Amino acid sequence: MNRELLRNLPKVDELLDSKEIKKLLEEVMRPIVVESVREAIEQVRSEILSGDREKLEGDDVLSIALKKIKRKNSTNLRRIINATGTVIHTNLGRSLLSKQAMTNVINAASNYSNLEYDVEKGKRGSRYSHIEELITKITGAEAAMVVNNNAAAVMLVLNTLCKEKEAIVSRGQLVEIGGSFRIPEVMRFSNAKLIEVGTTNRTHDYDYEDVINENTGVLLKIHTSNFKILGFTEEVSIEEMVGLGEKHSIPVVEDIGSGVLVDYTKYGFVYEPTVQESIKKGIDVVTFSGDKMLGGPQAGIIAGKKKYIDMMKKNQLTRALRIDKMTLAALEGTLKHYLDESDAIKNIPSLNMILMNSEEIKKKAYKLKRKLVKATDKFDFNVEMDFSMVGGGSMPTERIKSFVIKVKGYEMKPALIEKKLRECETPVVVRVSGDSVIMDLRTIKEDEFKFIEDAFKEIG
Ligand SMILES: *Cc1c(COP(=O)(O)O)cnc(C)c1O
């Protein structure tokens, strides 16, 4: 421990009196400044005490304090650069909105609107009316509504159609999504009784038929969106489930997870069930997320037969799960693109990134590499072919050909580069693989290059 250094630590008042801080006080609230200055002094003190700091220069504490002030004065929810290549990254906010969706949000947020007002009749209207027609047009369903997220959608459907009744589910479909959504628990909360049938790898139609009785509420199919079982497997097809439902007059419900509205096999991807297909095959009620492969805001969409949707609209739970006007605005803007598939692919960022051609990504990679080589000489940058993931528990086996920049530090280990990039003013989130840091250009926009350049200058 170095007593001399401890004695040289500046006092709070000294720092507050410095001209840099005084200038900041004109724009930043005083409590934020004082707290940051205290924390900066404390941080340096503990570095000295632990032996991590062996010298203290004039402006060291001040510059730490200035950084802290800047960070505290910016919003907590802030921009980061997603260099992971995972398009629908749940931790990083899932989907980015299209320009049209953004414009709609700004309009809805800053002006009064006809959210629940029928302008023609001059009377109270329905929040769902704005979007129902669009959803039915795109999916082919008779009716639709929207709630807070897909977890809420599943809960509302079960609570409406299966309260104190039995929901029959295949053991192979009792999924956990992202740690917080587990089918058995969602059932419990909805007051539906879970009846498991079949085995993890194989379930047959007679497994369902054997347990159907007068207290059966729904036959539930859950898309195992985030994993694949391979080998000796069998699932009961949608057609067979619909047949069983019709035979016994029991509604068939499908939680399809990702709201895929485009047939991706056309673009060379693995088959992923679409909402349209399930509706066409006769599923009574389908639920899906708004912010996964659909590429819109967080929302849970329920589409299907009108008689069931009407029951859900009347459920008291609907009031608690209802969406905000900004969500509605964003969802309308997003869904409109789907009226023309080529428009959706071009303008919805998630779709655009998932389908982005690897040659285009390669060009971006070389462009960024040139800038980085100019910005710093502490690292070796190399463009290489690699693979990206869709993410968000969607298409888990799909590896999409992409191009990345492989970064090796001449003095820094990859784990340290990763950490430092994450701690930059605009954090850059990367992957670490072996002895390198990987930045996948699929999820990096060209107007974000400057943040990455700045980050490497900051850490270099
Ligand atoms: C993602 C997912 C959910 C949860 O959806 P949220 O919109 O995140 O609430 C539920 N079921 C399936 C099958 C999913 O893939």
Coordinates of N, CA, C and O in Angstrom, one line a residue, residues 85 268-270 354 385-391 394-402 431 440 442:
G85 N -23.5 -10.9 -34.6 CA -24.1 -11.5 -35.8 C -25.4 -12.2 -35.5 O -26.1 -12.7 -36.4
G268 N -33.5 -20.5 -49.3 CA -32.5 -21.5 -48.9 C -32.3 -21.8 -47.4 O -31.3 -22.3 -47.0
F269 N -33.3 -21.4 -46.6 CA -33.3 -21.7 -45.2 C -34.0 -23.0 -44.8 O -34.7 -23.5 -45.6
V270 N -33.7 -23.5 -43.6 CA -34.4 -24.6 -43.2 C -35.9 -24.3 -43.0 O -36.3 -23.1 -42.9
I354 N -31.4 -11.0 -41.7 CA -31.4 -12.4 -41.9 C -31.1 -12.8 -43.3 O -30.3 -13.8 -43.6
M385 N -14.5 -15.8 -43.5 CA -15.9 -16.3 -43.6 C -16.2 -16.9 -42.3 O -15.4 -17.5 -41.7
D386 N -17.5 -16.8 -41.9 CA -18.0 -17.4 -40.7 C -19.5 -17.6 -40.8 O -20.0 -17.4 -41.9
F387 N -20.1 -17.9 -39.7 CA -21.6 -18.1 -39.7 C -22.3 -17.3 -38.7 O -21.8 -17.1 -37.5
S388 N -23.5 -16.7 -39.0 CA -24.3 -16.0 -38.0 C -25.5 -16.9 -37.6 O -25.8 -17.8 -38.3
M389 N -26.1 -16.5 -36.5 CA -27.3 -17.2 -36.1 C -28.5 -16.2 -36.2 O -28.4 -15.0 -36.0
V390 N -29.7 -16.8 -36.3 CA -30.9 -16.0 -36.3 C -31.2 -15.4 -34.9 O -31.4 -14.3 -34.7
G391 N -31.1 -16.4 -33.9 CA -31.3 -15.9 -32.5 C -32.8 -15.9 -32.1 O -33.7 -16.3 -32.8
S394 N -35.1 -18.8 -32.5 CA -35.7 -19.1 -33.8 C -34.6 -19.8 -34.7 O -33.5 -19.4 -34.7
M395 N -35.1 -20.8 -35.4 CA -34.2 -21.5 -36.3 C -32.9 -21.9 -35.7 O -31.8 -21.5 -36.2
P396 N -32.9 -22.6 -34.6 CA -31.7 -22.9 -33.8 C -30.6 -23.6 -34.6 O -29.4 -23.5 -34.2
T397 N -31.0 -24.3 -35.6 CA -29.9 -25.1 -36.3 C -29.4 -24.4 -37.6 O -28.5 -24.9 -38.2
E398 N -30.0 -23.2 -37.8 CA -29.6 -22.5 -39.1 C -28.3 -21.7 -38.8 O -28.2 -20.9 -37.9
R399 N -27.2 -22.0 -39.6 CA -26.0 -21.2 -39.6 C -26.0 -20.5 -40.9 O -25.9 -21.1 -42.0
I400 N -26.0 -19.2 -40.8 CA -26.1 -18.4 -42.1 C -24.7 -17.9 -42.5 O -24.0 -17.3 -41.7
K401 N -24.3 -18.2 -43.7 CA -22.9 -17.8 -44.1 C -22.8 -16.3 -44.0 O -23.6 -15.5 -44.5
S402 N -21.7 -15.9 -43.4 CA -21.4 -14.5 -43.2 C -20.0 -14.2 -43.3 O -19.1 -15.0 -43.5
R431 N -18.1 -11.5 -30.1 CA -18.0 -12.9 -29.7 C -16.5 -13.2 -29.5 O -15.6 -12.5 -30.1
D440 N -19.1 -9.9 -36.3 CA -19.8 -10.3 -37.5 C -20.6 -9.1 -38.1 O -21.3 -8.4 -37.4
R442 N -22.9 -8.9 -40.2 CA -24.3 -9.0 -40.5 C -25.2 -8.0 -39.7 O -26.1 -7.5 -40.2

